[in-house]
């Protein structure tokens, strides 16, 4: 969730009202944003860089406000103030317009075919006769940063360049050239560099370094020039120094290059709608013609007002209220969605979605805005009338019944992680090249060694738990009923979960009889008879038969047969396994696949 | 004399005196004081037979050397006596009496004698005064007779320094009759035995008192993990409310079901490697319901069902990528798809509590895996008011009685609400879950009828449990590093806030 910092006093001045912190917090809560932190420039510097660096910094109060990820129109002071003023019915939502220049000649950006192999889309607009205050200028730069990060996905999808139009001459060309052919003075540099040199230069820049890989390996780099060959920018890395905007800039050219046209248009609409309030002709934007690589001409920004027709009945039935069409229209208008009732009888409402509300893509978004404007507290709470019968998964039903029984048998339940290192299920368990290692699902982007694979056995987690609890009095008897994951080609995803019981007894002596006793108890409560007791049960009950497994001490391991099928193993763990998990005493262990007990 | 009879003798004496010092008892019974102390201690085990008060008596005694002085006179006086009126050669004098050196220097410092070193034949010793008495001797005699008062503090210190007298601490006990004084002792039984019940002897026996201030013996048992106890409590609530458990036994999920089916766009940050665990092996899933997949593709890339869509180039490769599911909503999506394939729509209420995985930055409250609680209700004309109502019932059963709802954003629900509960212990509103109405772009491609709404909510199992148990670090609750003692000691976890 993005966070913006705004000066409290400026905010209240713009809103025309002063709030207490609690009062503003409540307003945020109602609107669906969140007053996250109250701080100041000084406090922030102190926190991040130490007190000495904060000397002289401003201690004006800053509100840090969390903004929902789909509300790009709230990412700057201008947009936030506009939205809240309309919400508080202090003023109507503005009407954003595209106005062609007086002489009728629009600025033009020509897109060359070579851009299609690297960053195919470009859009643009002009903000005429703008007046920046210091705060407005900073906000303008900041919004670009926020958009780069959010909708632009760290400039991969969208990157924005803004230029002092009076320093350059159209028409402009959006081209893609080999890095060696690009040479210009980049922002805040004094001498010319080739693109190759720039990539080298910015590889040491803590901020820009992150964006280099977006174009680094491409044979051509995107480049925008004016009619005289002056470089405006090399998207998505850096602007040229020549056309940089200043506090005194009067006319701004906005160019946006992108790999996603929809997002480029949204970003452009957002920037120009937010800052057209500082233009002489308020809320008016001068369009730019984009001559696409195939010769088609597209005018941007679209600043389109989309209309959607909804009915009061539908909205009421979604929210669970009984509002009149006029009431709904009024509520929606508070959310910048200008609405009018077109048919009182049928409750038809025509909703106009402004270019600032790119998040409204379906009637359900209008439903939400209506509910927010009404206030969630004003919605009568009801209980769904749906008549249903509850039910459990058999696997969970069985687990829930077994867990107290195992605890009753003296074993303590632990809860360990599903993710572990490859070694945990391989080398440490002496299972290298065996099923336990080979069937493990491999994670491609583990942050640490702890998340390399999904466990194929419950035993490593149990042994790690014992290792962390060596201070506890012996014996340590623990169990876990959870799922392991095994690769399985027959499944849709290529893997399946398997529910198991794992148990470990750690003591001065191996205690095979203790683990064996636990097995007998589990079988007893699952009503599986011991075969050796009675030949009549042969193949119908359970028995254990000597087996070899690298994790267990030779001659101290048995397979568990239930109704003639192997369901697991028990035995005394191999001394090397004990040492591999940093343990010192012998241990016996048991692991049973539970699935055959509830799936028939 | 055996122990028992000594106890009885002691009791008789106490009976006679009412109150007496153990030293007196030792003297009266002519027994070593230690034996008397032993007898007193053993009588005390029988309860309030006697009252005992320890006493410390300090007493001045004459040492063995002091006794010799009493017998033979002090060394300095012996020297004084040995000096004739006309004097005597020093060398001669020192041979005349025993302990002469000590005696000589003492007599000198007391100015009883004097030495003339210039005399003919060597130094001669003369009496300094006539008719002196042996003061040391008479002080020691006074001490021996118990008349400490006659001897000054300074003298006592001097005698102690000369090791002629010493102060000894005499530990004794002052004994009185107790409430249950008796001349005949009967030992109380430690506990009732089968034998006593059978032969009826319990009727006449006395029993040792229990110490109710001690803890009992801990029961020998295993214990359930607190988080799993909380899981059981949540399951119980869902079942009470008529919800059916979803099959969540699939940690590996395709991006299609985990994201695309939920109308989560392919460039959404949650689908970043920074947030999601992708899988190398098995890397992709390829079997999808084909018609449904096409509808999902269309609603993302072009819109439909009343939606503008996200208008981007939807790629099958992205949908095929296997991930560790980031939410159990992936399972809800499959369940709702299956529901839509039935001939006739029937309302359902589903729930699940199971593991989900996030490749997030780890800190005190974030792990790579956690337990997600999810509830879903699908029916014709279910409303936002219903969602708030069902959440109220759900959290009321968990002991949270005050709820607030904050508008929020979630890619697959609209409206979306964050749920806040008032925690009366912490005296503040805490975020306890997320909720919303599933978007039509998610439901309609599945084939659910237009008037079917689906409300859902989710929360983590760990967070309320940590608040309940007062645990700050999630690693103290789950994983292999937890202290087993915490598991042993954890309460039954009634979740009442």
XYZ file of N, CA and C in Angstrom, chain A residues 1 26 29-34 68-70 153-154 157 260 262-263 306 308 317-320 361-365 367-368 371-372 376-377 379-393 396-397 400 403-404 407 410-419 440-447 450-451 454-455 461 464-465 468-469 471-472 476 478-480 482-483 485 487 489 491-495 497, chain B residues 221-225 227-229 231-232 235 239 241-247 249-254 257 263 267-269 272-273 276-282 285 287 305-308 310-312 322 324 334 347-349 355 357 359 362 367-369 377 379 383-386 388-390 392-393 404-409 414-418 420 439-441 450 453 478-485 487-488:
594
model
N 0.845 -1.195 0.000
C 0.000 0.000 0.000
C 0.882 1.248 0.000
N -10.510 9.949 11.816
C -11.865 9.441 11.604
C -12.313 9.698 10.160
N -10.656 7.180 8.019
C -11.285 5.871 8.214
C -12.554 5.771 7.372
N -13.361 6.845 7.420
C -14.617 6.854 6.665
C -14.357 6.735 5.164
N -13.302 7.421 4.698
C -13.048 7.484 3.269
C -12.276 6.268 2.763
N -11.678 5.513 3.663
C -10.946 4.324 3.238
C -9.471 4.567 3.016
N -8.946 5.647 3.607
C -7.497 5.833 3.639
C -7.103 5.772 5.104
N -5.808 5.801 5.398
C -5.440 5.581 6.784
C -4.351 6.555 7.210
N -5.030 3.386 -0.777
C -5.286 2.082 -1.423
C -4.544 2.001 -2.759
N -4.050 0.804 -3.090
C -3.151 0.643 -4.232
C -3.786 1.005 -5.574
N -5.129 1.052 -5.653
C -5.742 1.339 -6.956
C -6.172 2.800 -7.102
N 5.190 -0.078 -11.950
C 5.921 -1.253 -11.480
C 7.421 -1.012 -11.610
N 7.891 -0.039 -10.877
C 9.301 0.365 -10.874
C 9.819 0.600 -12.298
N 6.704 -0.975 -16.512
C 5.515 -0.836 -17.345
C 5.369 0.585 -17.884
N 2.782 -1.091 -21.518
C 1.353 -1.367 -21.337
C 0.611 -0.065 -21.608
N -2.622 0.764 -21.652
C -3.680 1.145 -20.708
C -3.079 1.885 -19.527
N -1.994 1.313 -18.991
C -1.385 1.911 -17.814
C -0.736 3.258 -18.153
N -16.421 8.288 -18.827
C -17.181 7.107 -19.209
C -18.503 7.122 -18.461
N -21.835 4.976 -17.067
C -22.329 3.648 -16.715
C -23.721 3.825 -16.134
N -29.753 -3.930 -3.538
C -29.703 -5.373 -3.271
C -28.262 -5.842 -3.024
N -27.290 -5.133 -3.563
C -25.899 -5.518 -3.309
C -25.471 -5.081 -1.909
N -25.930 -3.899 -1.508
C -25.502 -3.370 -0.211
C -26.408 -3.874 0.909
N -27.677 -4.066 0.603
C -28.602 -4.491 1.635
C -29.261 -3.298 2.308
N -14.067 0.153 -12.777
C -14.125 -0.577 -14.053
C -15.384 -1.423 -14.159
N -16.194 -1.441 -13.113
C -17.389 -2.277 -13.127
C -18.417 -1.645 -12.212
N -19.671 -2.002 -12.393
C -20.731 -1.463 -11.534
C -20.468 -1.765 -10.052
N -19.753 -2.867 -9.795
C -19.503 -3.213 -8.396
C -18.623 -2.156 -7.720
N -17.797 -1.459 -8.514
C -16.980 -0.383 -7.950
C -17.854 0.808 -7.567
N -20.959 0.391 -6.616
C -21.640 -0.084 -5.404
C -20.789 0.252 -4.179
N -19.491 -0.022 -4.288
C -18.624 0.238 -3.140
C -18.594 1.718 -2.789
N -21.591 2.670 -0.943
C -21.566 2.199 0.448
C -20.630 3.054 1.295
N -19.490 3.460 0.725
C -18.545 4.298 1.471
C -19.177 5.654 1.761
N -20.269 2.846 6.223
C -20.503 1.444 6.572
C -21.308 1.328 7.869
N -21.106 2.334 8.758
C -21.821 2.285 10.036
C -23.339 2.434 9.862
N -25.123 0.971 7.533
C -25.720 -0.182 6.855
C -26.252 -1.132 7.920
N -27.505 -1.525 7.786
C -28.106 -2.431 8.771
C -27.508 -3.825 8.583
N -27.041 -4.391 9.706
C -26.411 -5.706 9.627
C -27.472 -6.794 9.677
N -27.328 -7.736 8.748
C -28.290 -8.838 8.667
C -27.518 -10.131 8.635
N -28.200 -11.241 8.804
C -27.509 -12.533 8.712
C -28.022 -13.231 7.453
N -27.097 -13.800 6.654
C -27.543 -14.430 5.401
C -28.616 -15.488 5.685
N -29.625 -15.506 4.833
C -30.708 -16.464 5.081
C -30.353 -17.869 4.599
N -29.222 -17.997 3.911
C -28.839 -19.269 3.310
C -28.863 -20.398 4.334
N -29.642 -21.425 4.022
C -29.699 -22.584 4.921
C -28.693 -23.614 4.429
N -27.745 -23.935 5.267
C -26.716 -24.899 4.873
C -26.415 -25.807 6.048
N -25.851 -26.951 5.749
C -25.458 -27.897 6.791
C -23.934 -27.914 6.846
N -23.387 -27.783 8.044
C -21.931 -27.771 8.181
C -21.321 -29.139 7.953
N -20.055 -29.167 7.659
C -19.388 -30.449 7.457
C -17.885 -30.292 7.507
N -17.199 -31.390 7.820
C -15.745 -31.341 7.947
C -15.085 -32.178 6.859
N -13.851 -31.838 6.560
C -13.031 -32.718 5.733
C -12.677 -33.942 6.570
N -9.343 -33.773 8.299
C -9.291 -32.912 9.469
C -10.037 -33.540 10.636
N -11.147 -34.198 10.317
C -11.935 -34.859 11.358
C -11.061 -35.880 12.075
N -8.253 -34.162 14.097
C -8.770 -33.542 15.313
C -9.060 -34.587 16.385
N -5.257 -36.064 17.585
C -4.333 -35.192 18.317
C -4.474 -35.297 19.829
N -5.704 -35.195 20.378
C -5.824 -35.331 21.843
C -5.411 -36.724 22.330
N -1.664 -36.759 22.566
C -1.254 -35.974 23.739
C -1.534 -36.781 25.005
N 1.027 -39.100 26.097
C 2.267 -38.546 26.647
C 3.142 -37.815 25.642
N 2.672 -37.665 24.411
C 3.468 -36.956 23.403
C 2.931 -35.530 23.255
N 3.835 -34.585 23.082
C 3.436 -33.180 22.982
C 3.439 -32.732 21.531
N 2.384 -32.015 21.168
C 2.235 -31.593 19.780
C 3.140 -30.397 19.474
N 3.818 -30.438 18.346
C 4.593 -29.284 17.908
C 4.082 -28.859 16.545
N 4.467 -27.650 16.139
C 4.001 -27.116 14.863
C 5.219 -26.559 14.151
N 5.688 -27.268 13.144
C 6.917 -26.842 12.472
C 6.601 -26.393 11.050
N 7.616 -25.859 10.387
C 7.404 -25.253 9.076
C 7.316 -26.287 7.953
N 6.550 -25.935 6.920
C 6.453 -26.798 5.734
C 7.685 -26.644 4.864
N 8.316 -25.456 4.973
C 9.472 -25.200 4.115
C 10.745 -25.538 4.883
N 10.954 -33.965 -3.459
C 10.715 -32.638 -2.874
C 10.438 -31.594 -3.945
N 9.399 -30.799 -3.720
C 9.060 -29.672 -4.590
C 10.108 -28.572 -4.374
N 10.694 -28.078 -5.478
C 11.800 -27.112 -5.402
C 11.300 -25.687 -5.592
N 11.684 -24.815 -4.690
C 11.294 -23.401 -4.795
C 12.351 -22.658 -5.592
N 11.902 -21.833 -6.571
C 12.891 -21.215 -7.458
C 13.469 -19.930 -6.890
N 12.751 -19.262 -5.995
C 13.254 -17.982 -5.493
C 13.295 -17.939 -3.963
N 14.015 -18.893 -3.350
C 14.038 -18.864 -1.883
C 14.875 -17.686 -1.380
N 14.353 -16.978 -0.381
C 15.102 -15.855 0.189
C 16.277 -16.367 1.024
N 16.526 -21.752 4.268
C 15.425 -22.377 4.997
C 14.204 -22.645 4.117
N 14.169 -22.008 2.931
C 12.984 -22.142 2.093
C 13.308 -22.749 0.728
N 9.819 -27.887 -0.193
C 8.716 -28.186 0.715
C 9.025 -29.557 1.319
N 8.793 -29.699 2.590
C 9.222 -30.921 3.274
C 8.513 -32.166 2.730
N 11.653 -31.580 10.919
C 11.081 -30.523 11.761
C 11.031 -30.954 13.221
N 14.564 -30.892 14.585
C 15.017 -29.509 14.814
C 14.369 -28.950 16.085
N 13.123 -29.358 16.331
C 12.448 -28.911 17.563
C 13.170 -29.463 18.794
N 16.322 -27.521 19.437
C 16.118 -26.211 20.069
C 15.708 -26.340 21.531
N 15.391 -27.559 21.965
C 14.877 -27.745 23.319
C 15.731 -28.700 24.137
N 17.591 -28.131 26.468
C 17.625 -27.822 27.903
C 16.485 -28.510 28.668
N 15.492 -29.014 27.943
C 14.330 -29.614 28.605
C 14.705 -30.976 29.189
N 12.207 -36.296 25.783
C 11.379 -35.370 25.006
C 10.566 -36.228 24.048
N 7.596 -35.902 21.287
C 6.802 -34.930 20.530
C 6.186 -35.565 19.284
N 5.106 -34.958 18.816
C 4.476 -35.450 17.583
C 3.925 -34.276 16.783
N 3.609 -34.554 15.536
C 2.983 -33.554 14.670
C 2.083 -34.296 13.697
N 0.514 -33.285 10.355
C 0.475 -32.233 9.349
C 0.703 -32.864 7.982
N 0.810 -31.992 6.976
C 0.963 -32.511 5.626
C 2.371 -32.299 5.085
N 4.542 -32.534 1.218
C 4.199 -32.373 -0.201
C 5.159 -33.216 -1.033
N 6.158 -34.621 -5.078
C 5.938 -34.464 -6.514
C 5.123 -35.666 -7.003
N 3.290 -36.715 -10.771
C 2.919 -36.367 -12.144
C 1.447 -36.546 -12.449
N -0.969 -35.579 -10.814
C -1.812 -34.488 -10.331
C -1.750 -33.267 -11.251
N -2.792 -32.458 -11.173
C -2.906 -31.277 -12.036
C -1.696 -30.341 -11.909
N -1.241 -30.147 -10.679
C -0.115 -29.231 -10.483
C 1.233 -29.957 -10.478
N 1.199 -31.294 -10.528
C 2.445 -32.056 -10.478
C 2.915 -32.324 -9.064
N 2.072 -32.028 -8.083
C 2.438 -32.297 -6.696
C 1.173 -32.563 -5.896
N -0.347 -33.112 -1.602
C -0.111 -33.132 -0.157
C -0.405 -34.532 0.371
N 1.629 -36.139 31.135
C 0.817 -36.121 29.919
C 1.543 -35.372 28.826
N 1.109 -35.581 27.589
C 1.571 -34.751 26.490
C 0.645 -33.541 26.409
N 0.946 -32.629 25.506
C 0.165 -31.394 25.423
C -0.106 -31.057 23.970
N -1.186 -30.319 23.742
C -1.489 -29.872 22.388
C -0.882 -28.499 22.164
N -0.516 -28.234 20.918
C 0.096 -26.949 20.583
C -0.962 -25.841 20.651
N -1.480 -23.035 19.080
C -2.069 -22.549 17.828
C -3.058 -23.571 17.255
N -2.755 -24.844 17.475
C -3.664 -25.876 16.993
C -4.930 -25.924 17.856
N -4.785 -25.551 19.136
C -5.971 -25.464 19.999
C -6.873 -24.332 19.517
N -6.923 -23.262 16.454
C -7.510 -23.726 15.191
C -8.774 -24.545 15.473
N -8.694 -25.427 16.467
C -9.860 -26.240 16.819
C -11.031 -25.352 17.217
N -12.518 -23.792 14.090
C -13.266 -24.801 13.321
C -14.627 -25.017 13.964
N -18.285 -24.615 12.246
C -19.202 -25.750 12.180
C -20.525 -25.411 12.870
N -21.825 -22.610 12.910
C -22.556 -21.684 12.053
C -22.967 -22.320 10.728
N -22.795 -23.623 10.607
C -23.254 -24.333 9.416
C -22.337 -24.228 8.215
N -21.053 -23.996 8.428
C -20.092 -23.909 7.329
C -19.473 -25.272 7.047
N -19.139 -25.495 5.788
C -18.515 -26.754 5.368
C -17.036 -26.520 5.071
N -16.212 -27.424 5.542
C -14.768 -27.283 5.383
C -14.342 -27.557 3.943
N -13.451 -26.724 3.424
C -12.961 -26.915 2.051
C -11.713 -27.792 2.068
N -11.499 -28.560 0.993
C -10.275 -29.376 0.936
C -9.076 -28.494 0.584
N -5.842 -29.357 0.933
C -4.605 -30.133 0.901
C -3.868 -30.000 -0.427
N -3.523 -28.751 -0.779
C -2.771 -28.509 -2.011
C -1.953 -27.240 -1.839
N -0.753 -27.391 -1.302
C 0.111 -26.216 -1.094
C 0.614 -25.680 -2.434
N 0.841 -26.606 -3.387
C 1.305 -26.178 -4.710
C 0.077 -25.861 -5.550
N 0.066 -24.661 -6.126
C -1.096 -24.227 -6.891
C -0.587 -23.526 -8.145
N -1.393 -23.559 -9.204
C -0.975 -22.823 -10.402
C -1.315 -21.348 -10.208
N -5.092 -20.515 -10.814
C -6.089 -20.594 -9.737
C -5.758 -19.654 -8.578
N -9.126 -12.680 -10.731
C -9.085 -11.386 -11.413
C -7.947 -10.532 -10.867
N 0.351 -8.323 -13.919
C 1.454 -7.444 -13.477
C 1.265 -6.998 -12.033
N 0.326 -7.606 -11.331
C 0.071 -7.178 -9.953
C 1.304 -7.451 -9.083
N 1.648 -6.495 -8.203
C 2.851 -6.677 -7.366
C 2.852 -7.975 -6.550
N 4.850 -10.742 -7.902
C 6.301 -10.563 -7.968
C 7.024 -11.670 -7.221
N 8.262 -11.916 -7.630
C 9.093 -12.877 -6.894
C 9.353 -12.391 -5.471
N 5.910 -13.815 -3.754
C 5.383 -15.156 -3.987
C 6.524 -16.155 -4.206
N 6.374 -17.357 -3.646
C 7.341 -18.429 -3.921
C 6.945 -19.119 -5.220
N 7.809 -19.018 -6.212
C 7.576 -19.755 -7.448
C 8.287 -21.097 -7.364
N 7.864 -22.025 -8.223
C 8.388 -23.381 -8.113
C 9.135 -23.792 -9.376
N 10.324 -24.334 -9.155
C 11.189 -24.860 -10.221
C 10.670 -26.172 -10.750
N 10.336 -27.007 -9.801
C 10.016 -28.386 -10.112
C 8.982 -28.869 -9.118
N 7.758 -29.135 -9.551
C 7.179 -29.055 -10.898
C 6.861 -27.607 -11.267
N 1.731 -25.911 -14.489
C 0.517 -26.722 -14.620
C -0.025 -26.462 -16.013
N -3.067 -28.391 -17.203
C -4.467 -28.822 -17.390
C -5.415 -27.827 -16.734
N -18.815 -9.096 -18.956
C -19.684 -9.213 -17.777
C -19.833 -7.844 -17.096
N -19.934 -6.821 -17.921
C -20.110 -5.469 -17.374
C -18.829 -4.795 -16.948
N -17.677 -5.434 -17.234
C -16.402 -4.860 -16.778
C -15.569 -4.322 -17.928
N -14.819 -3.284 -17.628
C -13.870 -2.738 -18.591
C -12.664 -3.659 -18.751
N -8.879 -5.256 -17.485
C -7.639 -4.519 -17.226
C -6.960 -4.088 -18.524
N -7.468 -4.577 -19.636
C -6.966 -4.218 -20.972
C -5.440 -4.357 -21.094
N -4.978 -5.587 -20.949
C -3.559 -5.852 -21.180
C -3.451 -7.206 -21.885
N 3.667 -22.509 -11.574
C 3.276 -23.027 -10.263
C 3.840 -22.148 -9.155
N 3.665 -21.615 -4.545
C 3.106 -22.072 -3.274
C 1.962 -21.125 -2.999
N -11.558 -22.597 -6.701
C -11.868 -23.926 -7.256
C -13.250 -24.400 -6.788
N -27.195 -22.671 -2.339
C -26.330 -21.821 -1.508
C -25.290 -22.644 -0.751
N -24.130 -22.074 -0.564
C -23.086 -22.775 0.199
C -22.443 -21.819 1.199
N -21.960 -22.424 2.273
C -21.114 -21.694 3.215
C -19.862 -22.546 3.415
N -2.398 -23.611 5.814
C -1.167 -22.861 5.557
C -1.191 -22.129 4.229
N 1.597 -19.248 1.942
C 3.035 -18.948 1.865
C 3.286 -17.582 1.233
N 6.584 -14.883 0.231
C 8.035 -14.666 0.192
C 8.339 -13.241 0.645
N 11.010 -11.046 6.419
C 10.642 -11.663 7.696
C 10.929 -10.700 8.831
N 6.183 -14.423 8.982
C 6.929 -15.616 8.623
C 6.662 -15.911 7.157
N 7.416 -16.824 6.588
C 7.201 -17.187 5.192
C 5.925 -18.015 5.034
N 5.441 -18.578 6.133
C 4.188 -19.324 6.056
C 3.348 -19.040 7.281
N -19.472 -17.231 1.847
C -20.902 -17.529 1.728
C -21.336 -17.166 0.316
N -24.673 -17.088 -2.168
C -26.117 -17.284 -2.291
C -26.679 -16.167 -3.162
N -25.950 -9.760 0.682
C -25.616 -8.328 0.642
C -24.372 -8.007 1.487
N -23.934 -6.754 1.317
C -22.849 -6.243 2.145
C -23.281 -6.237 3.620
N -24.558 -5.950 3.857
C -25.113 -5.992 5.218
C -25.026 -7.394 5.793
N -25.231 -8.398 4.923
C -25.093 -9.792 5.353
C -23.650 -10.085 5.765
N -21.458 -7.982 6.920
C -21.190 -7.367 8.218
C -21.879 -8.154 9.332
N -23.074 -8.649 9.044
C -23.819 -9.413 10.046
C -23.160 -10.734 10.372
N -22.683 -11.423 9.328
C -22.076 -12.729 9.549
C -20.734 -12.550 10.276
N -20.137 -10.182 12.421
C -20.494 -9.905 13.809
C -20.728 -11.195 14.584
N -21.479 -12.117 13.969
C -21.756 -13.396 14.630
C -20.471 -14.176 14.846
N -15.752 -2.588 13.775
C -15.866 -1.457 12.857
C -15.356 -1.908 11.500
N -15.882 -1.305 10.465
C -15.493 -1.686 9.112
C -14.926 -0.481 8.392
N -13.741 -0.689 7.791
C -13.086 0.410 7.084
C -13.011 0.057 5.605
N -13.354 0.991 4.729
C -13.216 0.715 3.293
C -11.762 0.355 2.979
N -11.552 -0.585 2.087
C -10.194 -1.019 1.771
C -10.132 -1.415 0.310
N -8.946 -1.783 -0.144
C -8.810 -2.229 -1.527
C -8.233 -3.644 -1.572
N -14.926 -6.365 -4.063
C -15.438 -5.000 -4.198
C -16.915 -5.060 -3.856
N -17.403 -4.440 -2.850
C -16.665 -3.664 -1.861
C -15.723 -4.543 -1.023
N -14.705 -3.878 -0.465
C -13.759 -4.542 0.428
C -13.776 -3.806 1.760
N -13.649 -4.552 2.831
C -13.662 -3.915 4.153
C -12.593 -4.536 5.048
N -11.837 -3.673 5.720
C -10.976 -4.169 6.787
C -11.821 -4.221 8.042
N -12.087 -4.186 12.059
C -11.417 -3.800 13.301
C -12.268 -4.258 14.470
N -15.593 -10.005 -6.731
C -15.926 -9.221 -7.913
C -16.657 -10.092 -8.942
N -17.585 -9.495 -9.680
C -18.259 -10.239 -10.753
C -17.261 -10.762 -11.787
N -16.149 -10.029 -11.986
C -15.134 -10.485 -12.952
C -14.523 -11.815 -12.520
N -25.930 -14.334 -12.369
C -25.647 -12.939 -12.088
C -26.096 -12.493 -10.706
N -24.312 -13.583 -5.224
C -23.204 -12.814 -4.655
C -22.409 -13.728 -3.726
N 5.301 -20.438 16.649
C 5.344 -21.526 15.670
C 6.771 -21.777 15.180
N 6.971 -22.972 14.669
C 8.278 -23.342 14.140
C 9.044 -24.181 15.140
N 10.235 -24.615 14.693
C 10.989 -25.547 15.527
C 11.728 -24.869 16.660
N 11.739 -23.518 16.674
C 12.502 -22.843 17.724
C 11.669 -22.548 18.969
N 10.405 -22.922 18.968
C 9.569 -22.613 20.142
C 10.050 -23.403 21.355
N 9.835 -22.797 22.504
C 10.176 -23.406 23.766
C 9.061 -24.405 24.107
N 9.420 -25.680 24.257
C 8.391 -26.683 24.564
C 7.670 -26.357 25.872
N 8.379 -25.672 26.771
C 7.739 -25.309 28.041
C 6.506 -24.430 27.781
N 4.602 -24.672 25.216
C 3.541 -25.585 24.786
C 2.958 -26.300 26.007
N 3.857 -26.751 26.905
C 3.402 -27.463 28.110
C 2.463 -26.578 28.927
